[in-house]
Amino acid sequence: FGDDSYVNDESNFEEVDVHIQENLEDDFIKEALKSGMDLRQYSKQIEKELKDVENASIQDYIQESQNIASLHNQITACDEILERMEQMLRLFQTDLGSISKEILTLQQQSVSMNIRLKNRQAIRGELSQFVDDMIVQDNLIQHIIESPVTDKEFLEDLQILDHKIAFVKEQSFKDAKCCQDVKDVLEKLKIKAITKIREFLLQKIYSFRKPMTNYQIPQNALLKYKFFYQFLMTHERDIAREVREEYLDTMSKILFSYFKMYTSRLMKLQFEELADRDDLMGVEDTAKRGIFSSKPSLKNRSTVFTLGNRGNILTTELESQIIVPHSAQKNETKYTFESLFRSQQFALVDNACREYLFISEFFMVSSKSAGELFNSVMLKTLSMFLKNTQQYVQDCYDSIALFLCIHVIHRYQVLMHKRSVPALDKYWENLLQMFWPRFEHILQLNIESIRDCDPQKFSNIDKRPHYITRRYAEFSAAIVGINENFPSERVARLLAALQVEVENFILRMAAEFPDHKDQLIFQINNYDMMLGVLLERTKEDSRESESFKDLLNARILEYVEEVLSPHFGGMIVFVKDCEKYLERGQLENLKVEAGKVPSLVKSFNNGWKKAMEEINADIMTTFTNFKNGTNILQAALTQLIQYYHRFQKIVNQHPFKSLPIRSELLNIHNIMVEAKKFKTNF
């Protein structure tokens, strides 16, 4: 116990020590200690002051005792009032709790009543709809039995009847007893409606067969009653099949009869004079003659190879009105085969699209099923077209007509796809399988005719463009122009083979001229003519155009050398030899050539103007194309200026610098000014 007391005293001392330390930190005490003030005296003074303050405070309380008593009474009264208010609020809280419970009860009752109301309304709506769907009204019976099928009321009530039959059938599976009450009535109404619809539809279809009738009018009218066929398909498929088969058979006969008669009359409008086996590119104009005539049997064989306005059937005339045979016969108008073919196929496209869309809509079929029904209608007509086309194609030698027909087919196939009618795709393929082999065969015959062409058989060969090359140019331009929109690699290969044979033919024909210059003139005239025709009617960057440009430019360069040689041959040879020596560094040979310079300079100075005039006269009278002749003249004069410029450069080289004749060299600008005088402005 003594140890614990000792520990407590020690801890108290520590606390006192801490308290003393804190007081010593006080600013006032620090100041007192510094000034040497007596703290005991100061402590007594403080105690006396506190005593005075306490006494003063007691006096204040004594003076305010009445006010304090009054304040106490007021506080007591307030406590009583607050206690009464607390009791009132507790009462209010109790009442509000009761009201909240009542509100919750009412809310639950309201939700329950709302659910019951909705259930009753739903039952009432379904029951009302059920009753409406089940009942057969008197006006429905009256309209189905008495109204004509064309009346609006009949169609509307037929749709209602269709719905009721389907509804009763559905409820029968659910064992609804009320179905027995209306089943017999609905069955009788259905039979009556089917009888009237069958009679109406067959009557409409039979009306197509009347002579001079435009079947498209009643056909379009049928679309308004397409629900009739839907009703038959739903309730009596055998009668629906009967109606459909009757329609297909009727339309097949009508379209076959129409197109057979139209095609027969149309083909009478074809030109009587047709191309035959002798109307090939390499055949001479006088090769085939009539027995009693010295003229060729074909009035104008060039029309076989020329497109002219025939290409309009692929552009402006592609979807124009079909040819009316009796009107054309009255005006004694004749047409090429491709025009007749376009008219026939456009009539087919128009009728086929209308028929396919009608079948799809009226008979409610699509894609494969629609195609099968369409084929039932069009099979005989399409077979007739294929047979007639085959008869023409196997004897045809007009390759442009065949190629135009091929592209007519391509365009009509695209047109039908735009109209969402793919039903004729197989027919188009069959046609193309007829046209392509024949077209390729005729092109091969033309290629062989040019390959086998013997230049020695031609009389009066001159340097102008040959009529065989003109035929080729016209034909090639026609085929290339047609082929641009639907390019075909097989056509490009055939045209390339044909071009090779034509180029070989030109070389063989040129070889008939003994003079090399005449050979070049013949080649240039022919290449220029062919290039001009191709550029006029095809794209500038076509394969054929580029090829003939290269050939023409090469021959022109040769000709320029040939035409300059008589007048400036010495200078040209000198320039070429000296340039060769300079390149090889053979200065000794250059010194040998120095003796030729004076004579060359004097010869050039004395005759260059006259030579230019003679070259101009020669070129402008030699070439059939004035523009081509002018271009060749400019090429010749340009080449002359270049040769003279090269001559001057050589003469300025070391071995020739000491020659006095150098002072007589002409200023090249004088030659250029003179050359410009021969330039023609177009």
XYZ file of C-alpha atoms in Angstrom:
682
model
C 0.000 0.000 0.000
C 2.865 2.354 0.822
C 4.345 1.795 -2.665
C 1.086 2.770 -4.372
C 0.916 6.026 -2.332
C 4.403 6.800 -3.360
C 3.593 6.283 -7.026
C 0.518 8.546 -6.799
C 2.474 11.358 -5.107
C 5.090 11.082 -7.765
C 2.535 11.378 -10.553
C 0.943 14.387 -8.808
C 4.268 16.083 -8.625
C 4.740 15.513 -12.313
C 1.382 17.137 -13.026
C 2.258 20.121 -10.807
C 5.529 20.384 -12.570
C 3.798 20.447 -15.921
C 1.355 23.084 -14.610
C 4.199 25.209 -13.379
C 5.943 24.905 -16.730
C 2.808 26.034 -18.526
C 2.428 29.053 -16.190
C 6.002 29.973 -16.696
C 5.285 30.195 -20.384
C 2.663 32.888 -19.717
C 3.768 36.294 -20.979
C 2.601 38.157 -17.855
C 4.467 35.820 -15.471
C 7.559 36.068 -17.641
C 7.351 39.860 -17.383
C 6.806 39.706 -13.579
C 9.812 37.460 -13.105
C 11.952 39.733 -15.223
C 10.877 42.846 -13.238
C 11.421 41.183 -9.807
C 7.742 41.619 -8.682
C 6.722 39.926 -5.374
C 4.339 37.203 -6.429
C 2.879 36.662 -2.963
C 1.922 40.300 -2.743
C 0.493 40.099 -6.214
C -1.500 36.970 -5.269
C -3.097 38.696 -2.288
C -4.054 41.587 -4.471
C -5.730 39.302 -6.902
C -7.673 37.492 -4.178
C -8.931 40.824 -2.822
C -10.130 41.847 -6.284
C -11.956 38.560 -6.732
C -13.661 38.996 -3.359
C -14.847 42.439 -4.367
C -16.242 41.158 -7.607
C -18.068 38.307 -5.802
C -19.691 40.721 -3.342
C -20.789 43.003 -6.187
C -22.298 40.039 -7.971
C -24.270 38.980 -4.903
C -25.695 42.452 -4.625
C -26.779 42.310 -8.291
C -28.591 38.997 -7.701
C -30.355 40.422 -4.645
C -31.513 43.441 -6.615
C -32.822 41.260 -9.511
C -34.417 38.555 -7.333
C -37.988 39.633 -8.181
C -37.295 39.557 -11.911
C -35.690 36.151 -11.582
C -38.769 34.857 -9.644
C -41.048 36.271 -12.355
C -38.933 34.622 -15.083
C -39.175 31.319 -13.219
C -42.976 31.567 -13.102
C -43.125 32.324 -16.842
C -40.918 29.357 -17.688
C -43.192 27.112 -15.572
C -46.287 28.384 -17.447
C -44.604 27.767 -20.810
C -43.790 24.194 -19.796
C -47.465 23.579 -19.047
C -48.560 25.032 -22.411
C -45.996 22.963 -24.305
C -47.150 19.825 -22.474
C -50.743 20.445 -23.579
C -49.596 21.030 -27.226
C -47.617 17.802 -27.107
C -50.765 15.940 -26.056
C -52.743 17.547 -28.927
C -50.064 16.642 -31.491
C -49.967 13.060 -30.256
C -53.726 12.933 -30.765
C -53.353 14.322 -34.305
C -50.660 11.740 -35.064
C -52.985 8.970 -33.980
C -55.809 10.326 -36.201
C -53.451 10.624 -39.245
C -52.368 7.017 -38.821
C -55.990 5.938 -38.957
C -56.627 8.033 -42.091
C -53.513 6.583 -43.839
C -54.769 3.070 -43.219
C -58.157 4.005 -44.678
C -56.487 5.563 -47.788
C -54.391 2.409 -48.333
C -57.529 0.301 -48.056
C -59.335 2.504 -50.589
C -56.354 2.333 -52.984
C -56.327 -1.466 -52.832
C -60.064 -1.529 -53.480
C -59.601 0.858 -56.474
C -56.879 -1.322 -58.047
C -59.037 -4.405 -57.589
C -62.039 -2.680 -59.167
C -59.893 -1.445 -62.100
C -58.612 -4.969 -62.805
C -62.144 -6.338 -62.720
C -63.263 -3.556 -65.098
C -60.471 -4.306 -67.576
C -61.188 -7.996 -67.471
C -64.860 -7.336 -68.135
C -64.037 -4.976 -70.995
C -61.613 -7.502 -72.526
C -64.173 -10.249 -72.243
C -66.832 -7.967 -73.649
C -64.565 -6.956 -76.653
C -63.586 -10.535 -77.423
C -67.101 -11.795 -76.952
C -68.474 -8.971 -79.098
C -65.873 -9.687 -81.830
C -66.599 -13.399 -81.540
C -70.317 -12.777 -81.981
C -69.702 -10.398 -84.927
C -67.428 -12.947 -86.616
C -69.897 -15.764 -86.014
C -73.170 -14.096 -87.025
C -74.199 -14.137 -90.712
C -76.059 -10.889 -91.357
C -79.049 -10.744 -93.699
C -77.483 -8.107 -95.949
C -74.435 -10.358 -96.404
C -76.653 -13.211 -97.562
C -78.595 -10.907 -99.855
C -75.498 -9.412 -101.528
C -73.797 -12.772 -102.075
C -76.937 -14.299 -103.612
C -78.404 -11.387 -105.549
C -75.696 -8.772 -106.285
C -73.690 -9.016 -109.550
C -70.060 -9.962 -108.964
C -68.949 -6.650 -110.443
C -70.693 -4.673 -107.671
C -68.524 -3.175 -104.987
C -70.834 -4.610 -102.277
C -70.312 -8.140 -103.596
C -66.526 -7.839 -103.393
C -66.672 -6.355 -99.881
C -69.103 -9.013 -98.625
C -67.079 -11.748 -100.303
C -64.083 -10.698 -98.222
C -66.306 -10.764 -95.097
C -67.603 -14.210 -96.063
C -64.032 -15.441 -96.574
C -63.142 -14.217 -93.095
C -66.208 -15.818 -91.485
C -65.563 -19.176 -93.137
C -61.972 -19.139 -91.921
C -63.101 -18.070 -88.417
C -65.763 -20.747 -88.089
C -63.308 -23.360 -89.317
C -60.815 -22.254 -86.682
C -63.457 -22.345 -83.908
C -64.598 -25.789 -85.035
C -61.192 -27.152 -84.104
C -61.756 -25.658 -80.645
C -65.139 -27.471 -80.355
C -67.149 -24.258 -80.236
C -70.822 -25.382 -80.176
C -72.134 -22.267 -81.876
C -70.320 -23.195 -85.124
C -73.042 -25.734 -85.909
C -75.620 -22.934 -86.065
C -73.915 -21.079 -88.970
C -71.933 -23.815 -90.686
C -74.633 -24.798 -93.187
C -75.454 -21.178 -94.078
C -71.799 -20.366 -94.724
C -71.323 -23.493 -96.842
C -74.288 -22.593 -99.067
C -73.060 -19.007 -99.418
C -69.579 -20.282 -100.312
C -70.947 -22.553 -103.045
C -73.053 -19.743 -104.438
C -70.122 -17.331 -104.443
C -67.789 -19.872 -106.099
C -70.361 -20.556 -108.818
C -70.799 -16.873 -109.607
C -67.018 -16.197 -109.549
C -66.230 -19.161 -111.828
C -68.824 -18.086 -114.336
C -67.583 -14.486 -114.276
C -63.876 -15.301 -114.634
C -64.380 -17.828 -117.441
C -66.628 -15.369 -119.240
C -63.921 -12.705 -118.994
C -61.283 -15.113 -120.295
C -63.502 -16.234 -123.190
C -63.956 -12.567 -124.144
C -60.228 -12.479 -124.987
C -60.892 -14.795 -127.905
C -63.259 -12.532 -129.804
C -61.803 -11.391 -133.151
C -60.378 -7.857 -133.305
C -60.436 -7.649 -129.505
C -57.695 -5.884 -127.595
C -57.256 -8.499 -124.892
C -55.217 -6.108 -122.745
C -58.337 -4.153 -121.747
C -60.264 -7.072 -120.172
C -56.967 -8.417 -118.847
C -56.314 -5.179 -116.953
C -59.934 -5.237 -115.730
C -59.367 -8.700 -114.267
C -56.734 -7.316 -111.894
C -59.478 -5.485 -110.013
C -60.990 -8.873 -109.188
C -57.832 -10.744 -108.251
C -59.434 -11.499 -104.848
C -61.877 -13.756 -106.703
C -59.033 -16.073 -107.677
C -57.654 -15.897 -104.126
C -61.106 -16.935 -102.820
C -61.165 -19.879 -105.244
C -57.638 -20.940 -104.246
C -58.663 -20.872 -100.574
C -61.973 -22.716 -100.853
C -62.045 -24.654 -104.135
C -58.638 -25.389 -105.670
C -60.009 -27.532 -108.480
C -62.063 -24.651 -109.857
C -59.109 -22.280 -109.343
C -56.953 -24.686 -111.371
C -59.659 -24.822 -114.068
C -59.739 -21.029 -114.329
C -55.936 -20.816 -114.411
C -55.552 -23.509 -117.082
C -58.256 -21.880 -119.198
C -56.452 -18.544 -118.956
C -53.051 -20.040 -119.808
C -54.425 -21.927 -122.796
C -56.326 -18.915 -124.081
C -53.408 -16.523 -123.774
C -51.012 -19.022 -125.325
C -53.213 -19.273 -128.421
C -53.852 -15.537 -128.610
C -50.179 -14.558 -128.356
C -49.062 -17.299 -130.732
C -51.652 -16.247 -133.312
C -50.778 -12.562 -132.916
C -47.010 -13.019 -133.204
C -47.296 -15.533 -136.026
C -49.352 -13.125 -138.108
C -47.212 -10.119 -137.100
C -43.944 -11.896 -137.915
C -45.284 -13.100 -141.262
C -46.302 -9.582 -142.286
C -43.165 -8.056 -140.819
C -40.745 -10.234 -142.805
C -42.396 -9.158 -146.059
C -40.946 -5.700 -145.399
C -37.334 -6.916 -145.633
C -35.109 -5.716 -148.468
C -35.283 -8.207 -151.312
C -31.589 -7.842 -152.038
C -29.586 -9.652 -149.378
C -25.915 -10.411 -148.899
C -24.782 -13.871 -149.998
C -21.591 -15.944 -149.980
C -19.978 -13.795 -152.678
C -20.459 -10.601 -150.666
C -17.227 -10.947 -148.732
C -14.563 -8.377 -147.987
C -11.933 -9.853 -150.267
C -14.210 -10.435 -153.264
C -13.636 -8.214 -156.283
C -16.381 -5.792 -157.224
C -16.768 -7.459 -160.597
C -16.432 -11.017 -159.350
C -20.124 -11.906 -159.304
C -22.310 -10.832 -162.180
C -25.819 -11.724 -163.205
C -26.429 -13.963 -166.205
C -27.921 -11.188 -168.287
C -26.163 -8.240 -166.704
C -22.623 -6.970 -166.584
C -23.270 -5.302 -163.185
C -22.650 -6.991 -159.856
C -25.804 -8.637 -158.462
C -25.607 -6.585 -155.268
C -26.365 -2.943 -156.048
C -23.962 -1.653 -153.438
C -21.762 -4.230 -151.841
C -20.241 -1.609 -149.540
C -23.528 -1.489 -147.574
C -22.706 -4.972 -146.307
C -19.663 -3.532 -144.509
C -20.972 -0.055 -143.588
C -22.950 0.750 -140.442
C -24.444 4.087 -141.496
C -27.722 4.708 -139.667
C -28.220 1.036 -138.885
C -26.716 1.542 -135.436
C -29.687 3.728 -134.430
C -31.597 0.583 -133.445
C -29.285 0.369 -130.415
C -29.800 3.988 -129.350
C -32.679 6.205 -130.453
C -34.773 3.419 -131.974
C -34.204 0.776 -129.296
C -37.475 1.467 -127.463
C -39.309 3.270 -130.243
C -42.696 2.127 -131.525
C -42.813 -1.221 -133.287
C -43.146 -1.328 -137.068
C -46.767 -1.432 -138.248
C -46.738 -3.757 -141.309
C -49.823 -2.501 -143.155
C -48.691 1.124 -142.763
C -45.187 0.273 -144.043
C -46.623 -1.680 -146.995
C -48.855 1.244 -147.859
C -45.809 3.539 -147.915
C -43.705 0.856 -149.688
C -41.091 1.122 -146.920
C -38.432 -1.586 -146.677
C -36.241 -2.438 -143.698
C -33.035 -4.275 -142.901
C -33.315 -7.539 -140.997
C -32.014 -6.064 -137.749
C -34.749 -3.396 -137.787
C -37.409 -6.062 -138.260
C -35.769 -8.186 -135.571
C -35.750 -5.231 -133.150
C -39.427 -4.530 -133.779
C -40.347 -8.189 -133.301
C -38.309 -8.558 -130.108
C -39.533 -5.260 -128.660
C -43.128 -6.392 -129.202
C -42.189 -9.618 -127.438
C -40.533 -7.739 -124.549
C -43.556 -5.493 -124.117
C -46.072 -8.358 -124.115
C -43.849 -10.669 -122.066
C -43.348 -8.084 -119.317
C -47.056 -7.336 -119.158
C -47.926 -11.042 -119.112
C -45.356 -11.969 -116.470
C -46.423 -9.157 -114.151
C -50.121 -10.028 -114.645
C -49.501 -13.710 -113.868
C -47.460 -12.836 -110.783
C -50.106 -10.484 -109.436
C -53.356 -12.223 -110.405
C -52.321 -15.805 -109.667
C -50.304 -14.768 -106.584
C -47.073 -16.518 -107.601
C -43.436 -15.439 -107.766
C -40.024 -16.449 -109.133
C -40.031 -20.140 -110.132
C -43.822 -20.637 -110.109
C -44.386 -17.439 -112.074
C -41.761 -18.570 -114.594
C -43.491 -21.928 -115.080
C -46.885 -20.305 -115.729
C -45.242 -17.761 -118.032
C -43.594 -20.537 -120.038
C -46.972 -22.233 -120.428
C -48.258 -19.077 -122.090
C -45.189 -18.166 -124.181
C -43.667 -21.546 -125.080
C -45.277 -21.886 -128.517
C -44.532 -18.268 -129.411
C -40.891 -18.458 -128.316
C -40.397 -21.747 -130.182
C -41.771 -20.129 -133.331
C -39.397 -17.150 -132.915
C -36.408 -19.435 -132.447
C -37.335 -21.495 -135.500
C -37.796 -18.431 -137.731
C -34.569 -16.867 -136.482
C -32.657 -20.084 -137.115
C -33.923 -20.190 -140.710
C -32.687 -16.660 -141.330
C -29.367 -16.991 -139.504
C -28.223 -20.169 -141.242
C -28.364 -18.429 -144.653
C -27.223 -14.976 -143.513
C -23.968 -13.400 -144.709
C -24.617 -9.911 -143.283
C -22.303 -9.921 -140.265
C -23.241 -6.372 -139.202
C -26.915 -7.359 -139.090
C -26.061 -10.353 -136.921
C -23.880 -8.291 -134.605
C -26.566 -5.631 -134.244
C -29.079 -8.355 -133.367
C -26.692 -9.696 -130.717
C -26.504 -6.270 -129.088
C -30.261 -5.762 -129.378
C -30.589 -8.966 -127.354
C -28.119 -7.707 -124.719
C -29.984 -4.432 -124.310
C -33.443 -6.012 -124.126
C -32.174 -8.487 -121.552
C -30.973 -5.563 -119.408
C -34.287 -3.752 -120.000
C -36.292 -6.753 -118.774
C -34.119 -7.074 -115.686
C -34.795 -3.392 -114.935
C -38.506 -4.267 -115.122
C -37.885 -7.217 -112.763
C -38.860 -9.777 -115.395
C -36.219 -12.518 -115.747
C -38.566 -14.928 -117.551
C -36.919 -14.614 -120.993
C -33.302 -15.197 -119.918
C -33.256 -18.729 -121.342
C -34.775 -17.497 -124.597
C -32.101 -14.784 -124.945
C -29.394 -17.380 -124.364
C -30.836 -19.606 -127.085
C -30.873 -16.692 -129.522
C -27.274 -15.786 -128.737
C -26.253 -19.402 -129.296
C -27.650 -19.045 -132.813
C -26.151 -15.655 -133.643
C -22.623 -15.950 -132.229
C -21.425 -19.019 -134.166
C -22.817 -17.618 -137.422
C -21.255 -14.214 -136.831
C -17.873 -15.789 -136.102
C -18.199 -18.024 -139.178
C -18.864 -15.043 -141.476
C -15.908 -13.152 -139.984
C -13.718 -16.167 -140.642
C -14.948 -16.233 -144.239
C -14.022 -12.545 -144.596
C -10.590 -13.194 -143.078
C -10.018 -16.080 -145.485
C -11.244 -14.034 -148.458
C -8.617 -11.358 -147.761
C -5.928 -13.947 -147.081
C -6.668 -15.660 -150.417
C -6.907 -12.395 -152.343
C -4.373 -12.311 -155.208
C -3.271 -8.740 -156.041
C -2.463 -9.757 -159.630
C -6.148 -10.391 -160.313
C -6.944 -6.720 -159.793
C -6.846 -4.529 -162.861
C -5.951 -0.840 -162.872
C -4.152 -0.793 -159.522
C -3.394 2.760 -158.485
C -1.991 4.483 -155.432
C -5.354 5.581 -154.009
C -6.973 3.718 -151.087
C -8.148 0.305 -152.216
C -11.844 -0.536 -151.978
C -11.041 -3.675 -149.939
C -9.245 -1.615 -147.298
C -12.174 0.812 -147.305
C -14.520 -2.117 -146.738
C -12.340 -3.227 -143.858
C -12.197 0.277 -142.359
C -15.975 0.705 -142.516
C -16.585 -2.794 -141.174
C -14.009 -2.552 -138.387
C -15.306 0.870 -137.299
C -18.849 -0.521 -137.276
C -17.985 -3.569 -135.160
C -15.722 -1.640 -132.759
C -18.342 1.093 -132.325
C -21.106 -1.431 -131.600
C -18.859 -3.448 -129.304
C -17.944 -0.508 -127.036
C -20.942 -0.760 -124.682
C -20.875 -4.565 -124.344
C -17.209 -5.444 -125.055
C -16.494 -9.004 -126.115
C -13.042 -10.563 -126.115
C -14.031 -13.049 -128.818
C -14.877 -10.125 -131.134
C -11.559 -8.437 -130.297
C -9.678 -11.617 -131.256
C -11.504 -11.912 -134.585
C -10.916 -8.241 -135.396
C -7.223 -8.629 -134.568
C -6.956 -11.589 -136.973
C -8.813 -9.614 -139.630
C -6.493 -6.619 -139.135
C -3.407 -8.807 -139.591
C -4.739 -10.097 -142.915
C -5.597 -6.575 -144.085
C -2.094 -5.349 -143.228
C -0.627 -8.286 -145.140
C -2.934 -7.527 -148.059
C -1.727 -3.907 -148.152
C 1.872 -5.100 -148.234
C 1.088 -7.536 -151.059
C -0.701 -4.834 -153.019
C 2.127 -2.351 -152.421
C 4.606 -4.904 -153.738
C 2.884 -4.658 -157.141
C 4.417 -1.176 -157.559
C 8.015 -1.362 -158.832
C 9.049 1.948 -157.246
C 9.576 2.005 -153.466
C 8.200 5.536 -153.272
C 4.953 4.422 -154.927
C 4.743 1.550 -152.490
C 4.984 3.969 -149.583
C 2.389 6.294 -151.114
C -0.045 3.387 -151.527
C 0.490 2.267 -147.930
C 0.166 5.803 -146.529
C -3.049 6.483 -148.453
C -4.599 3.231 -147.231
C -3.461 3.585 -143.615
C -4.621 7.204 -143.549
C -8.027 6.326 -144.946
C -8.538 3.483 -142.465
C -7.367 5.595 -139.530
C -9.662 8.447 -140.560
C -12.707 6.164 -140.681
C -11.860 4.599 -137.318
C -11.258 7.946 -135.593
C -14.505 9.317 -136.971
C -16.657 6.478 -135.659
C -14.876 4.987 -132.660
C -12.921 6.088 -129.618
C -9.554 7.652 -130.365
C -7.706 5.210 -128.113
C -9.135 2.023 -129.626
C -6.725 -0.823 -130.295
C -7.186 -0.589 -134.065
C -6.673 3.189 -134.149
C -3.438 3.006 -132.173
C -2.108 0.252 -134.430
C -2.777 2.161 -137.654
C -1.355 5.364 -136.170
C 1.937 3.567 -135.597
C 1.941 2.060 -139.090
C 1.059 5.389 -140.724
C 3.759 7.325 -138.838
C 6.397 4.738 -139.727
C 5.524 4.860 -143.445
C 5.441 8.683 -143.405
C 8.978 8.786 -141.989
C 10.135 6.449 -144.758
C 8.384 8.540 -147.385
C 9.911 11.780 -146.066
C 13.384 10.284 -146.471
C 12.402 9.132 -149.948
C 11.072 12.537 -151.046
C 14.054 14.481 -149.624
C 16.660 12.202 -151.156
C 16.511 13.459 -154.816
C 17.066 17.075 -153.749
C 19.225 16.778 -150.641
C 20.507 13.208 -150.831
C 24.186 14.235 -150.797
C 23.794 16.325 -147.662
C 21.732 13.611 -145.914
C 24.337 10.926 -146.640
C 27.112 13.322 -145.545
C 25.318 14.063 -142.240
C 24.689 10.418 -141.437
C 28.274 9.351 -142.305
C 29.912 12.193 -140.377
C 27.744 11.635 -137.304
C 28.825 8.021 -137.389
C 32.524 9.018 -137.645
C 32.165 11.542 -134.820
C 30.526 8.966 -132.618
C 33.355 6.533 -133.262
C 36.089 9.210 -133.089
C 37.351 8.506 -136.653
C 38.883 11.931 -137.391
C 40.796 10.728 -140.459
C 37.559 9.811 -142.184
C 36.159 13.239 -141.299
C 39.108 14.911 -143.027
C 38.378 12.878 -146.140
C 34.765 14.133 -146.029
C 35.889 17.767 -145.764
C 36.330 18.006 -149.520
C 32.589 17.470 -150.037
C 31.519 20.419 -147.890
C 31.969 23.295 -150.409
C 29.982 21.549 -153.141
C 27.220 20.580 -150.675
C 26.916 24.137 -149.352
C 26.797 25.671 -152.843
C 24.342 23.044 -154.076
C 22.022 23.647 -151.118
C 22.224 27.453 -151.394
C 21.415 27.379 -155.087
C 18.431 25.001 -155.021
C 16.793 24.730 -151.599
C 13.842 27.049 -152.337
C 13.107 25.410 -155.658
C 13.401 22.004 -154.031
C 10.837 22.999 -151.400
C 8.386 24.048 -154.106
C 8.904 20.824 -156.029
C 8.443 18.747 -152.857
C 5.277 20.695 -152.082
C 3.878 20.145 -155.572
C 4.783 16.464 -155.498
C 3.219 15.743 -152.104
C 0.032 17.757 -152.624
C -0.737 16.000 -155.920
C 0.194 12.552 -154.651
C -2.040 12.062 -151.609
C -5.814 11.817 -151.828
C -6.363 13.337 -148.374
C -5.399 17.028 -148.518
C -4.984 17.244 -144.741
C -2.783 14.168 -144.733
C -0.716 15.619 -147.602
C -0.232 18.863 -145.694
C 0.903 16.961 -142.595
C 3.382 14.956 -144.675
C 4.703 18.158 -146.285
C 5.259 19.722 -142.883
C 6.967 16.534 -141.716
C 9.254 16.648 -144.780
C 10.169 20.314 -144.297
C 10.715 19.773 -140.575
C 13.008 16.875 -141.350
C 14.876 19.000 -143.901
C 15.448 21.746 -141.301
C 16.706 19.164 -138.820
C 19.124 17.730 -141.400
C 20.453 21.209 -142.207
C 20.828 21.980 -138.510
C 22.782 18.747 -138.038
C 24.856 19.663 -141.128
C 25.755 23.019 -139.554
C 26.748 21.365 -136.278
C 29.050 18.983 -138.154
C 30.651 21.773 -140.157
C 31.424 23.582 -136.897
C 33.462 20.601 -135.739
C 37.310 20.758 -135.625
C 38.222 19.244 -139.016
C 35.915 21.688 -140.870
C 36.469 24.926 -138.921
C 39.162 26.139 -141.290
C 36.967 25.876 -144.385
C 36.176 29.304 -145.857
C 32.861 28.010 -147.221
C 31.472 28.120 -143.682
C 30.773 31.800 -144.124
C 28.266 30.952 -146.855
C 26.102 28.767 -144.624
C 22.485 29.981 -144.489
C 20.845 31.112 -141.295
C 18.516 28.291 -140.334
C 15.790 30.816 -139.445
C 15.563 31.805 -143.096
C 14.755 28.203 -143.981
C 12.186 28.018 -141.192
C 10.470 31.198 -142.423
C 10.309 29.786 -145.932
C 8.909 26.492 -144.653
C 6.124 28.301 -142.807
C 4.859 29.656 -146.128
C 3.761 26.133 -147.039
C 1.812 25.679 -143.818
C -1.939 25.630 -144.413
C -4.364 26.877 -141.790
C -7.474 24.732 -141.549
